[in-house]
Protein backbone atom coordinates (compact mmCIF):
# COMPACT_ATOMS: atom_id res chain seq x y z
CA UNK A 1 108.76 161.26 20.96
CA UNK A 2 107.53 165.09 20.24
CA UNK A 3 104.33 166.67 21.35
CA UNK A 4 103.38 166.85 17.60
CA UNK A 5 103.51 163.11 16.80
CA UNK A 6 102.25 162.25 20.47
CA UNK A 7 98.91 164.07 19.13
CA UNK A 8 98.92 162.20 16.04
CA UNK A 9 99.41 159.04 17.50
CA UNK A 10 96.68 159.79 20.48
CA UNK A 11 94.73 161.38 17.34
CA UNK A 12 94.83 158.29 15.95
CA UNK A 13 94.34 156.19 19.11
CA UNK A 14 90.77 158.54 19.24
CA UNK A 15 89.26 157.40 15.80
CA UNK A 16 90.12 153.32 16.93
CA UNK A 17 86.67 153.86 19.17
CA UNK A 18 88.30 153.70 22.45
CA UNK A 19 88.87 156.35 25.11
CA UNK A 20 92.43 157.15 25.18
CA UNK A 21 92.86 156.56 28.96
CA UNK A 22 92.52 153.24 28.46
CA UNK A 23 95.47 152.58 26.60
CA UNK A 24 97.46 154.64 29.56
CA UNK A 25 95.75 152.28 31.78
CA UNK A 26 96.91 149.53 29.97
CA UNK A 27 100.39 150.78 29.54
CA UNK A 28 101.31 151.40 33.28
CA UNK A 29 99.29 148.42 34.69
CA UNK A 30 101.86 146.29 32.46
CA UNK A 31 105.10 148.22 33.39
CA UNK A 32 103.42 147.17 37.15
CA UNK A 33 103.21 143.88 36.32
CA UNK A 34 107.20 143.91 34.52
CA UNK A 35 108.58 145.48 38.04
CA UNK A 36 106.26 142.99 40.02
CA UNK A 37 106.94 140.11 38.30
CA UNK A 38 111.14 140.16 38.02
CA UNK A 39 112.03 141.95 41.41
CA UNK A 40 109.69 143.41 43.75
CA UNK A 41 107.31 140.40 44.81
CA UNK A 42 110.15 137.30 43.37
CA UNK A 43 112.64 139.13 46.15
CA UNK A 44 111.27 136.59 48.75
CA UNK A 45 112.81 134.12 46.70
CA UNK A 46 116.12 136.12 45.93
CA UNK A 47 116.28 136.11 49.84
CA UNK A 48 116.31 132.34 50.47
CA UNK A 49 119.07 132.26 47.65
CA UNK A 50 121.22 135.03 48.88
CA UNK A 51 121.25 133.81 52.25
CA UNK A 52 122.03 130.28 51.15
CA UNK A 53 125.18 131.45 49.08
CA UNK A 54 126.60 134.37 51.12
CA UNK A 55 125.06 133.47 54.54
CA UNK A 56 123.60 136.89 54.83
CA UNK A 57 121.01 137.41 57.80
CA UNK A 58 117.48 137.92 57.26
CA UNK A 59 117.72 141.23 59.56
CA UNK A 60 120.16 142.54 56.53
CA UNK A 61 117.98 141.22 53.96
CA UNK A 62 115.16 142.76 55.14
CA UNK A 63 116.60 145.65 55.97
CA UNK A 64 118.05 146.02 51.99
CA UNK A 65 114.84 145.99 51.15
CA UNK A 66 113.54 148.67 53.94
CA UNK A 67 116.41 150.65 52.53
CA UNK A 68 115.24 150.87 49.09
CA UNK A 69 111.72 151.42 50.31
CA UNK A 70 113.14 154.24 52.58
CA UNK A 71 114.89 155.40 48.99
CA UNK A 72 111.49 155.37 47.43
CA UNK A 73 109.72 157.34 49.98
CA UNK A 74 112.53 159.79 50.37
CA UNK A 75 112.61 160.98 46.52
CA UNK A 76 108.90 160.94 46.57
CA UNK A 77 108.56 164.58 47.24
CA UNK A 78 111.28 165.25 44.65
CA UNK A 79 109.48 162.65 41.96
CA UNK A 80 106.15 164.46 42.86
CA UNK A 81 107.48 168.04 41.67
CA UNK A 82 109.36 166.68 38.57
CA UNK A 83 105.88 164.74 37.56
CA UNK A 84 104.08 167.97 37.82
CA UNK A 85 106.80 170.09 36.37
CA UNK A 86 107.88 167.96 33.40
CA UNK A 87 104.94 164.86 33.23
CA UNK A 88 105.18 161.50 33.95
CA UNK A 89 106.56 160.34 30.44
CA UNK A 90 109.97 162.03 30.94
CA UNK A 91 110.13 160.72 34.39
CA UNK A 92 108.98 157.34 33.75
CA UNK A 93 111.62 157.28 31.05
CA UNK A 94 114.09 158.40 33.41
CA UNK A 95 112.87 155.52 36.06
CA UNK A 96 113.05 152.68 33.55
CA UNK A 97 116.70 153.22 32.60
CA UNK A 98 117.67 153.37 36.17
CA UNK A 99 116.10 150.62 37.42
CA UNK A 100 117.50 148.56 34.13
CA UNK A 101 120.97 149.17 34.81
CA UNK A 102 120.40 148.44 38.53
CA UNK A 103 119.15 145.07 38.05
CA UNK A 104 121.97 144.14 35.99
CA UNK A 105 124.48 145.51 38.07
CA UNK A 106 122.80 143.50 41.03
CA UNK A 107 123.60 140.45 38.91
CA UNK A 108 127.43 141.06 39.54
CA UNK A 109 126.92 141.59 43.57
CA UNK A 110 129.74 140.06 45.63
CA UNK A 111 129.45 142.38 48.81
CA UNK A 112 126.84 143.61 51.04
CA UNK A 113 127.83 147.21 50.10
CA UNK A 114 127.27 146.29 46.26
CA UNK A 115 123.84 145.08 47.54
CA UNK A 116 123.09 148.09 48.73
CA UNK A 117 124.16 150.08 46.03
CA UNK A 118 122.55 148.36 43.55
CA UNK A 119 119.16 147.42 45.28
CA UNK A 120 118.69 151.39 45.96
CA UNK A 121 119.28 152.01 42.19
CA UNK A 122 116.59 149.34 41.59
CA UNK A 123 114.17 150.93 44.01
CA UNK A 124 115.02 154.77 42.68
CA UNK A 125 114.22 153.71 38.77
CA UNK A 126 111.11 151.82 39.79
CA UNK A 127 109.71 154.76 42.12
CA UNK A 128 110.52 156.89 39.12
CA UNK A 129 108.60 154.43 36.71
CA UNK A 130 105.92 153.56 39.55
CA UNK A 131 102.61 153.69 40.81
CA UNK A 132 103.08 157.41 41.56
CA UNK A 133 103.92 158.70 38.24
CA UNK A 134 101.26 156.33 36.59
CA UNK A 135 98.61 157.53 38.81
CA UNK A 136 99.44 161.08 38.39
CA UNK A 137 98.90 160.76 34.74
CA UNK A 138 95.45 158.34 35.73
CA UNK A 139 93.85 160.98 37.84
CA UNK A 140 94.22 163.93 35.14
CA UNK A 141 92.24 161.28 32.79
CA UNK A 142 89.69 159.83 34.67
CA UNK A 143 87.15 161.50 37.54
CA UNK A 144 83.82 159.35 37.60
CA UNK A 145 86.13 156.11 36.45
CA UNK A 146 88.85 156.93 38.92
CA UNK A 147 88.75 154.01 41.19
CA UNK A 148 88.17 151.46 38.54
CA UNK A 149 91.32 152.94 36.40
CA UNK A 150 94.06 153.11 39.28
CA UNK A 151 92.08 149.47 40.42
CA UNK A 152 92.96 148.11 36.81
CA UNK A 153 96.63 149.85 37.15
CA UNK A 154 96.86 148.21 40.57
CA UNK A 155 96.18 144.86 39.19
CA UNK A 156 99.31 144.86 37.29
CA UNK A 157 101.10 144.53 39.89
CA UNK A 158 98.82 141.80 41.26
CA UNK A 159 99.65 139.96 37.58
CA UNK A 160 102.97 140.37 38.29
CA UNK A 161 102.40 138.57 41.43
CA UNK A 162 100.95 135.72 39.62
CA UNK A 163 103.91 135.41 37.30
CA UNK A 164 106.19 134.88 40.28
CA UNK A 165 106.82 131.12 39.26
CA UNK A 166 108.21 131.98 36.46
CA UNK A 167 110.64 133.88 37.78
CA UNK A 168 111.15 131.56 40.39
CA UNK A 169 111.50 128.99 37.78
CA UNK A 170 114.34 131.28 36.18
CA UNK A 171 115.94 131.54 39.48
CA UNK A 172 116.64 127.84 39.89
CA UNK A 173 117.34 127.09 36.23
CA UNK A 174 120.00 129.81 35.53
CA UNK A 175 120.71 130.86 39.00
CA UNK A 176 119.93 134.55 40.50
CA UNK A 177 122.83 136.43 38.76
CA UNK A 178 121.92 135.64 35.13
CA UNK A 179 117.75 135.92 35.87
CA UNK A 180 118.73 139.21 37.48
CA UNK A 181 120.72 140.54 34.36
CA UNK A 182 118.18 138.78 32.12
CA UNK A 183 115.39 140.73 34.02
CA UNK A 184 116.88 144.27 33.22
CA UNK A 185 117.28 143.97 30.00
CA UNK A 186 113.82 143.12 29.98
CA UNK A 187 112.35 146.02 31.51
CA UNK A 188 114.87 148.03 29.18
CA UNK A 189 113.30 146.41 26.01
CA UNK A 190 109.59 146.28 27.18
CA UNK A 191 109.31 149.56 29.51
CA UNK A 192 110.55 152.01 27.09
CA UNK A 193 107.82 151.41 24.50
CA UNK A 194 105.08 151.13 27.39
CA UNK A 195 106.49 154.46 28.55
CA UNK A 196 105.74 156.14 25.44
CA UNK A 197 102.05 155.59 25.52
CA UNK A 198 101.89 157.54 28.94
CA UNK A 199 100.43 161.50 28.50
CA UNK A 200 99.75 164.24 31.18
CA UNK A 201 96.73 165.47 30.34
CA UNK A 202 94.28 165.16 28.34
CA UNK A 203 93.62 168.73 27.37
CA UNK A 204 96.75 169.51 24.98
CA UNK A 205 95.50 166.35 22.77
CA UNK A 206 91.86 167.29 22.11
CA UNK A 207 90.13 164.91 25.05
CA UNK A 208 88.12 165.39 28.37
CA UNK A 209 88.10 163.20 31.64
CA UNK A 210 86.52 159.79 31.30
CA UNK A 211 86.04 160.50 27.47
CA UNK A 212 82.95 162.94 28.22
CA UNK A 213 83.16 166.47 26.56
CA UNK A 214 81.16 169.24 27.44
CA UNK A 215 78.65 168.56 24.67
CA UNK A 216 78.02 164.87 25.47
CA UNK A 217 74.64 164.06 27.00
CA UNK A 218 76.09 162.18 29.77
CA UNK A 219 78.30 165.36 30.93
CA UNK A 220 76.10 166.92 32.98
CA UNK A 221 75.02 163.69 34.91
CA UNK A 222 78.86 163.58 35.05
CA UNK A 223 79.47 167.00 36.89
CA UNK A 224 76.84 166.48 38.77
CA UNK A 225 78.15 163.34 40.11
CA UNK A 226 81.47 165.10 41.14
CA UNK A 227 81.93 166.40 45.01
CA UNK A 228 83.83 169.88 44.98
CA UNK A 229 83.56 170.00 41.48
CA UNK A 230 86.62 171.85 39.93
CA UNK A 231 88.45 172.32 43.38
CA UNK A 232 91.95 171.62 43.35
CA UNK A 233 94.31 171.90 46.41
CA UNK A 234 97.76 173.30 46.18
CA UNK A 235 100.14 171.55 48.27
CA UNK A 236 100.30 173.95 51.21
CA UNK A 237 96.85 174.05 51.51
CA UNK A 238 96.11 169.78 51.86
CA UNK A 239 98.93 170.10 54.19
CA UNK A 240 96.89 172.05 56.55
CA UNK A 241 94.15 169.41 56.02
CA UNK A 242 93.66 166.82 59.06
CA UNK A 243 92.84 164.69 56.14
CA UNK A 244 96.12 164.79 54.48
CA UNK A 245 98.12 163.54 57.65
CA UNK A 246 95.26 160.75 59.05
CA UNK A 247 95.58 159.09 55.44
CA UNK A 248 99.12 159.01 54.96
CA UNK A 249 99.19 157.47 58.67
CA UNK A 250 96.81 154.94 57.86
CA UNK A 251 98.47 154.36 54.39
CA UNK A 252 102.03 153.72 56.82
CA UNK A 253 100.14 151.08 58.70
CA UNK A 254 98.63 149.33 56.16
CA UNK A 255 102.17 148.88 54.39
CA UNK A 256 103.65 147.69 57.85
CA UNK A 257 101.99 144.53 56.94
CA UNK A 258 102.07 144.56 53.36
CA UNK A 259 106.25 145.03 53.16
CA UNK A 260 106.64 142.59 55.65
CA UNK A 261 104.98 140.10 53.84
CA UNK A 262 106.81 140.72 50.51
CA UNK A 263 110.00 139.95 52.54
CA UNK A 264 109.25 137.33 54.75
CA UNK A 265 106.31 135.44 53.43
CA UNK A 266 108.07 132.96 51.56
CA UNK A 267 111.00 131.85 54.05
CA UNK A 268 108.18 131.60 56.93
CA UNK A 269 106.22 128.71 54.49
CA UNK A 270 109.30 127.46 53.63
CA UNK A 271 110.80 126.92 57.29
CA UNK A 272 107.49 126.57 59.12
CA UNK A 273 105.85 124.15 57.20
CA UNK A 274 108.66 122.56 55.71
CA UNK A 275 107.84 122.87 52.18
CA UNK A 276 109.86 123.80 48.54
CA UNK A 277 110.97 126.74 47.32
CA UNK A 278 108.91 126.62 44.39
CA UNK A 279 106.06 125.63 46.85
CA UNK A 280 106.37 128.57 49.38
CA UNK A 281 106.89 130.69 46.65
CA UNK A 282 103.35 129.38 44.87
CA UNK A 283 101.67 131.29 48.57
CA UNK A 284 102.88 134.43 46.75
CA UNK A 285 101.15 133.15 43.46
CA UNK A 286 97.77 132.35 45.45
CA UNK A 287 97.69 135.61 47.49
CA UNK A 288 98.11 137.81 44.17
CA UNK A 289 95.84 135.91 42.61
CA UNK A 290 93.21 137.22 45.55
CA UNK A 291 94.97 140.53 45.47
CA UNK A 292 93.97 140.57 41.25
CA UNK A 293 90.35 140.07 42.45
CA UNK A 294 90.24 142.88 45.06
CA UNK A 295 91.55 145.21 42.80
CA UNK A 296 88.95 144.57 40.01
CA UNK A 297 86.50 144.64 42.90
CA UNK A 298 87.78 147.63 45.04
CA UNK A 299 87.83 149.78 41.70
CA UNK A 300 84.71 149.52 40.66
CA UNK A 301 83.56 149.53 44.66
CA UNK A 302 85.49 152.65 45.34
CA UNK A 303 83.49 154.86 42.69
CA UNK A 304 80.07 153.56 44.04
CA UNK A 305 80.45 153.32 47.77
CA UNK A 306 82.02 155.04 50.82
CA UNK A 307 86.03 154.43 50.00
CA UNK A 308 86.53 154.97 53.86
CA UNK A 309 83.95 151.99 54.62
CA UNK A 310 86.05 149.96 52.23
CA UNK A 311 89.70 150.68 54.09
CA UNK A 312 88.86 150.16 57.65
CA UNK A 313 87.62 146.86 56.21
CA UNK A 314 90.49 146.07 54.86
CA UNK A 315 92.75 147.32 57.50
CA UNK A 316 90.81 144.69 59.57
CA UNK A 317 91.13 142.28 57.29
CA UNK A 318 95.43 142.51 56.77
CA UNK A 319 95.56 142.76 60.64
CA UNK A 320 93.20 139.34 60.70
CA UNK A 321 95.17 137.61 57.91
CA UNK A 322 99.09 138.00 59.36
CA UNK A 323 97.81 136.72 62.55
CA UNK A 324 96.69 133.46 60.68
CA UNK A 325 100.14 133.35 58.64
CA UNK A 326 102.05 133.94 62.16
CA UNK A 327 100.19 130.94 63.77
CA UNK A 328 100.08 128.74 60.76
CA UNK A 329 100.40 124.80 61.13
CA UNK A 330 98.75 123.50 57.57
CA UNK A 331 97.88 124.58 54.28
CA UNK A 332 94.30 125.82 55.18
CA UNK A 333 95.78 128.91 57.64
CA UNK A 334 98.24 129.94 55.05
CA UNK A 335 94.99 129.64 52.79
CA UNK A 336 93.15 131.74 55.15
CA UNK A 337 95.78 134.42 55.22
CA UNK A 338 96.35 134.32 51.23
CA UNK A 339 92.07 135.41 50.95
CA UNK A 340 92.09 137.97 53.97
CA UNK A 341 95.63 139.38 52.96
CA UNK A 342 95.30 139.30 49.38
CA UNK A 343 91.48 140.77 48.97
CA UNK A 344 92.47 143.46 51.34
CA UNK A 345 95.38 144.68 49.60
CA UNK A 346 93.33 144.64 46.58
CA UNK A 347 90.62 146.41 47.36
CA UNK A 348 92.47 148.72 49.59
CA UNK A 349 95.18 149.77 47.23
CA UNK A 350 93.06 151.64 44.73
CA UNK A 351 91.57 153.63 47.12
CA UNK A 352 94.24 155.48 48.91
CA UNK A 353 94.72 157.10 45.59
CA UNK A 354 91.55 157.73 44.67
CA UNK A 355 90.47 158.95 47.75
CA UNK A 356 93.51 161.77 47.80
CA UNK A 357 92.37 162.44 44.83
CA UNK A 358 88.68 163.01 45.39
CA UNK A 359 89.50 165.11 48.23
CA UNK A 360 92.40 167.13 46.91
CA UNK A 361 91.96 167.76 42.90
CA UNK A 362 94.21 166.36 40.51
CA UNK A 363 96.32 170.10 39.75
CA UNK A 364 98.67 169.31 42.47
CA UNK A 365 98.42 165.42 42.68
CA UNK A 366 101.82 164.17 42.02
CA UNK A 367 103.42 167.01 45.03
CA UNK A 368 100.64 166.08 47.21
CA UNK A 369 101.16 162.22 47.34
CA UNK A 370 105.00 162.48 46.68
CA UNK A 371 105.12 164.58 50.35
CA UNK A 372 103.21 161.74 51.36
CA UNK A 373 105.27 159.12 50.38
CA UNK A 374 107.59 160.64 53.64
CA UNK A 375 104.77 159.18 55.91
CA UNK A 376 104.01 156.34 54.12
CA UNK A 377 107.64 155.45 53.95
CA UNK A 378 107.62 154.29 57.46
CA UNK A 379 105.47 151.74 57.27
CA UNK A 380 107.21 150.35 54.36
CA UNK A 381 110.76 150.51 56.07
CA UNK A 382 109.75 149.40 59.65
CA UNK A 383 107.38 146.24 58.87
CA UNK A 384 110.11 144.01 56.88
CA UNK A 385 112.76 145.39 59.85
CA UNK A 386 111.03 144.18 62.68
CA UNK A 387 109.65 140.80 61.49
CA UNK A 388 113.21 140.24 60.75
CA UNK A 389 115.07 141.56 63.50
CA UNK A 390 112.52 139.27 65.95
CA UNK A 391 113.01 136.34 63.83
CA UNK A 392 116.99 136.67 64.44
CA UNK A 393 116.22 137.59 67.94
CA UNK A 394 113.52 134.72 68.92
CA UNK A 395 113.95 131.73 65.86
CA UNK A 396 110.11 133.00 64.98
CA UNK A 397 108.10 135.33 62.96
CA UNK A 398 105.35 134.99 65.68
CA UNK A 399 105.93 137.82 67.93
CA UNK A 400 106.68 139.71 64.84
CA UNK A 401 103.84 139.29 62.68
CA UNK A 402 101.75 139.93 66.16
CA UNK A 403 103.09 143.39 66.44
CA UNK A 404 102.49 144.60 62.85
CA UNK A 405 98.71 143.09 62.92
CA UNK A 406 98.42 145.40 66.11
CA UNK A 407 99.58 148.51 64.00
CA UNK A 408 97.53 147.67 61.09
CA UNK A 409 94.34 147.87 63.68
CA UNK A 410 95.49 150.92 64.95
CA UNK A 411 96.03 152.43 61.30
CA UNK A 412 92.02 151.70 60.83
CA UNK A 413 91.28 154.29 63.33
CA UNK A 414 93.48 156.65 61.07
CA UNK A 415 90.99 156.04 58.27
CA UNK A 416 88.08 156.59 60.52
CA UNK A 417 89.19 159.94 61.31
CA UNK A 418 90.22 161.29 57.78
CA UNK A 419 86.80 163.09 56.59
CA UNK A 420 86.53 165.31 53.47
CA UNK A 421 88.03 168.32 53.95
CA UNK A 422 86.51 171.59 53.34
CA UNK A 423 86.78 173.12 49.88
CA UNK A 424 89.84 175.77 50.25
CA UNK A 425 88.19 179.19 51.36
CA UNK A 426 85.20 177.67 52.58
CA UNK A 427 83.87 178.77 56.17
CA UNK A 428 84.33 176.25 59.07
């Protein structure tokens, strides 16, 4: 699609009476949901089936997931630069094609090496078409309602988790190979049209952030509500602030638990409570229903109250939830984990992006977020590996989950310290 064709389509959307930014939110949320349902949140079920077929250890299967997270973090800076230079749509289009190809090749896995190669392909593609690209567009289209918009995009991931039972049913009915190949086809067929809706910045299309033009009566109040209005940090300037590093360390601490939960919850519930694969996978559905509720609530809360207060509370909830899961002896304790972890994940998620955009502006957001992902990657990588290694060593997830809970509590202190930086050039 050419720029002119895009402008015509965007103008048509304006005449519909709906701010075009909301169409971008809907499209990127749908894409997050697609990847979530077909792979990321259903990977726990793949772990069970791959282990049954090949006899691979949980350490190996966890390491593959962690390598995928590491690959996403490693290419984060490159993706960030590409996003700022070429815009989200071009980067996301390439990502959809790579991820779809990876899924189709994944269906042909026969060896650990090929398993790792295809898994990393999926991770690279999903990363390029994922949350970083989506939010690079969103932070340009929204200012006053930024947390709400990001929350709705995150809600797409949660909705995908709620659809995991459908993926599990496909796995049990058609097998993991056919399901993986079909998932690749679905990503290609649905993902490419969704990506075409995305736009980088509102200005070239005659729009303004939040749909509020300078002549609009709401504009004065809108401008007054903005902190550091018009101030954007360069990547270099952001890197010289303590807030950049504290937010990245806190974010990584949160993902220690999030990534471990995605890989190991189904296996833990199935083994410790003697549940079926479908029943254990239902825990993911319940958890993501709570995550979905949290994203909607958290988006609104983040636009109205202090984001750091929300995040610190969520880190304590993450830690408490995984301790409940570690020592669960019945469904009530598992449900308690779902409530605490799901709500914390949902409420905290939008704040991770919104607080960076609030602090550092939108001009270099892709690059700033991309560099952050190097630090965040450490949490994503270490969580599943720690839990998997300690399980293979002790025969239990308890010790590993306890360690991860401690990391999350320490991470809350990083957010306490992440106060807003002074504007570039301001006296201190």
